[in-house]
Amino acid sequence: AQSVSQHNHHVILSEAASLELGCNYSYGGTVNLFWYVQYPGQHLQLLLKYFSGDPLVKGIKGFEAEFIKSKFSFNLRKPSVQWSDTAEYFCAVKSPNAGNMLTFGGGTRLMVKP
Amino acid sequence: NAGVTQTPKFRILKIGQSMTLQCTQDMNHNYMYWYRQDPGMGLKLIYYSVGAGITDKGEVPNGYNVSRSTTEDFPLRLELAAPSQTSVYFCASRPGSGNSYEQYFGPGTRLTVT
C-alpha cells in the first residue's frame, strides 16, 4: 500500500521567513500529487496539484511545490510567509485504488508569528 | 453552488448510541468519499461511492455504514458508537470525468463519543 510521509509535524516561523515543508510518498507508478491546506476551523482547500509536465507547480497564495521523481518527493515552498498562512498543511497522493482515493500524510501544523 | 455541505457541525454521543452524518453536494459529482481525521494521522478513507447505488469500503470501514440512493447525498451511519470513533469526519466529492482527481471537501463534523 502506498503511503505519504510528512516529516515536520509542527513548524513555527516568523513573518517573512521562507517555508519548506517536506513530503515523501511511496507509490512507484505514475503519480498525481496534491497539497491541501486547512485553516483553523475550516475545511480542506486545494493549494496546488501536480499531474504531469513541469515539475515545478505554482498554486494559490504564492505557494509552489516541486516534484522530484528520483526522490519520491513533493515539497511545498513559499519564499515569505505571512501570519495568515497559519494552518495545517496536508500532502496527498492519488491512489489507483478505492475510487482513486487520496492517501494523505499526517499533516504539518504551521504557526506564523507576527 | 453551495459545494459540499455536512450536518451536524458538532455532536456528542454516548457509547452505544447511533447517528447519521449527512453529506450533500450540488455539483453533480459522481464520486463521493468519507474520511476521518485524527490528530497527526492525516485523513483515512472510511467509505467511498462511484455513483448512485454503488458504495465500497475504504481503509477503515469497521463500525460504519453508508448508502448512496441519489447522486447528491452520501450519509454515513454509526450504529453503535464507540470512543474510538471520536474524530472529525469529512465528506468529499469529485467529478467522474476528466483527470483532475481533485476532491472538494465539506466543512466537517466533529464527533465526540463518551
XYZ file of C-alpha atoms in Angstrom:
228
model
C 0.000 0.000 0.000
C 1.242 3.438 -0.746
C 1.995 5.923 1.976
C 2.775 9.597 2.368
C 5.186 10.962 4.945
C 5.369 14.485 6.205
C 8.361 14.690 8.469
C 7.687 18.086 10.006
C 4.751 17.818 12.371
C 4.973 21.327 13.762
C 6.728 24.333 12.285
C 6.963 27.780 13.821
C 8.189 30.679 11.716
C 8.276 34.431 11.933
C 6.608 36.514 9.265
C 8.704 36.964 6.108
C 10.659 33.763 6.767
C 10.888 31.205 3.982
C 8.965 27.963 4.229
C 9.669 24.466 3.016
C 7.515 21.529 4.094
C 8.669 18.055 3.206
C 6.521 15.374 1.612
C 7.644 11.916 0.505
C 5.449 9.233 -0.996
C 5.975 5.554 -1.558
C 3.985 4.880 -4.717
C 6.227 3.996 -7.631
C 3.868 4.404 -10.569
C 2.511 7.478 -12.262
C 1.598 9.881 -9.514
C -0.853 12.674 -9.055
C 0.149 14.787 -6.079
C -1.670 17.400 -4.055
C -1.156 19.865 -1.254
C -4.223 20.825 0.748
C -4.453 23.484 3.440
C -6.799 23.593 6.416
C -7.124 26.992 8.062
C -8.309 26.978 11.681
C -11.933 25.929 11.869
C -12.257 25.488 8.119
C -12.392 22.624 5.665
C -9.579 21.428 3.448
C -8.843 23.536 0.399
C -6.611 22.703 -2.529
C -3.348 24.678 -2.649
C -1.852 23.080 -5.736
C -1.595 19.843 -7.652
C 0.796 18.023 -9.951
C -0.283 15.716 -12.766
C 2.374 15.895 -15.446
C 4.678 18.288 -17.232
C 6.660 20.977 -15.459
C 7.714 19.526 -12.100
C 7.564 22.975 -10.515
C 3.941 23.692 -9.766
C 2.585 27.046 -8.705
C -0.506 27.289 -6.544
C -2.579 29.873 -4.811
C -1.337 32.455 -2.299
C 2.259 32.324 -3.522
C 2.842 28.647 -2.758
C 4.747 26.329 -5.050
C 5.864 22.722 -4.946
C 8.499 20.748 -6.779
C 8.029 17.162 -7.871
C 11.325 15.268 -7.773
C 10.646 11.797 -9.099
C 14.036 10.358 -8.160
C 13.496 11.357 -4.546
C 9.774 10.499 -4.401
C 9.276 13.991 -3.030
C 6.828 16.834 -3.477
C 7.966 19.582 -1.118
C 5.916 22.719 -0.580
C 7.602 26.108 -0.544
C 6.818 29.749 -0.023
C 9.514 32.441 -0.106
C 7.935 34.694 2.516
C 5.213 33.550 4.882
C 2.505 35.702 6.399
C 0.598 35.381 9.636
C -2.442 34.363 7.581
C -0.577 31.242 6.430
C -1.032 29.759 9.899
C -2.792 26.489 9.126
C -2.327 22.753 8.805
C -0.913 21.503 5.519
C -1.530 18.069 4.065
C 0.280 16.342 1.256
C -1.686 13.680 -0.635
C -1.184 11.252 -3.485
C -3.900 9.797 -5.659
C -4.255 6.060 -5.333
C -5.276 3.926 -8.312
C -7.493 2.004 -5.899
C -10.687 2.719 -3.997
C -12.248 5.128 -6.439
C -8.980 6.975 -6.907
C -8.934 7.860 -3.253
C -6.370 10.251 -1.846
C -3.779 8.949 0.583
C -2.857 11.730 2.993
C 0.213 12.435 5.033
C -0.124 13.138 8.729
C -0.131 16.888 8.225
C 2.176 19.726 9.240
C 0.878 22.362 11.578
C 2.400 25.736 10.704
C 2.309 28.668 13.060
C 3.496 32.043 11.790
C 4.331 34.582 14.453
C 3.548 38.201 13.600
C -23.230 26.400 -5.689
C -23.012 25.514 -2.030
C -20.447 22.818 -2.802
C -20.243 20.037 -0.220
C -22.314 20.530 2.909
C -22.291 18.454 6.075
C -24.567 18.316 9.093
C -24.308 18.463 12.007
C -21.171 20.513 12.713
C -20.744 19.058 16.197
C -22.230 16.111 18.039
C -21.677 14.346 21.333
C -22.803 10.734 21.531
C -22.918 8.252 24.351
C -21.349 4.845 23.858
C -23.760 2.556 22.033
C -25.883 5.310 20.519
C -26.337 5.595 16.784
C -26.384 8.547 14.446
C -26.184 9.542 10.808
C -23.801 12.135 9.465
C -25.275 13.866 6.463
C -23.362 14.895 3.342
C -24.798 16.618 0.282
C -23.131 18.018 -2.812
C -24.715 20.132 -5.520
C -22.005 19.816 -8.158
C -23.391 16.647 -9.767
C -20.216 14.789 -8.850
C -20.205 11.037 -9.315
C -17.566 10.217 -6.712
C -18.081 10.808 -3.013
C -15.886 9.916 -0.060
C -15.980 9.819 3.712
C -12.762 10.412 5.638
C -11.970 10.644 9.309
C -9.243 12.923 10.582
C -7.346 12.088 13.733
C -4.536 14.272 15.121
C -1.204 13.529 13.482
C -2.720 10.806 11.317
C -3.929 12.748 8.327
C -7.196 11.616 6.778
C -8.219 7.984 6.462
C -10.817 6.809 3.966
C -13.855 5.136 5.532
C -16.135 4.508 2.541
C -16.499 5.784 -0.960
C -19.028 5.756 -3.774
C -18.539 5.948 -7.533
C -22.158 6.755 -8.232
C -25.709 6.347 -7.024
C -26.295 2.825 -5.780
C -22.606 1.896 -5.647
C -20.540 2.023 -2.462
C -17.402 0.308 -1.262
C -15.131 0.107 1.760
C -12.088 2.229 2.253
C -9.209 1.788 4.694
C -11.144 1.969 7.981
C -14.768 0.884 7.407
C -15.412 -1.045 10.639
C -18.241 0.417 12.691
C -19.671 2.443 9.822
C -22.175 2.048 7.016
C -23.110 4.169 4.029
C -25.750 4.402 1.359
C -25.986 6.334 -1.905
C -29.557 6.471 -3.126
C -29.059 9.730 -5.033
C -26.148 11.484 -6.712
C -26.339 14.332 -4.218
C -26.444 12.533 -0.865
C -23.977 10.220 0.835
C -24.893 9.689 4.508
C -22.563 7.922 6.943
C -24.152 5.793 9.651
C -22.658 4.881 13.022
C -24.709 2.065 14.531
C -23.069 1.513 17.924
C -20.878 4.455 18.750
C -17.554 3.712 20.439
C -14.942 6.077 21.934
C -12.576 5.100 19.088
C -14.954 6.854 16.702
C -14.282 10.217 18.289
C -12.887 12.135 15.349
C -13.554 14.809 12.765
C -15.384 13.471 9.740
C -15.029 14.968 6.286
C -17.082 14.263 3.231
C -15.603 14.952 -0.191
C -16.654 14.681 -3.799
C -15.162 14.888 -7.273
C -16.352 14.678 -10.864
C -16.323 11.294 -12.557
C -14.934 12.582 -15.817
C -11.671 14.239 -16.662
C -8.346 13.598 -14.998
C -8.340 16.251 -12.321
C -8.887 13.885 -9.378
C -9.147 16.964 -7.155
C -11.534 16.342 -4.301
C -13.783 19.031 -2.839
C -14.280 18.846 0.891
C -17.122 19.722 3.204
C -16.643 21.662 6.456
C -16.524 18.562 8.631
C -18.435 17.104 11.576
C -16.695 16.949 14.949
C -17.942 13.887 16.814
C -17.207 13.010 20.421
C -18.228 9.647 21.871
C -18.181 9.402 25.677
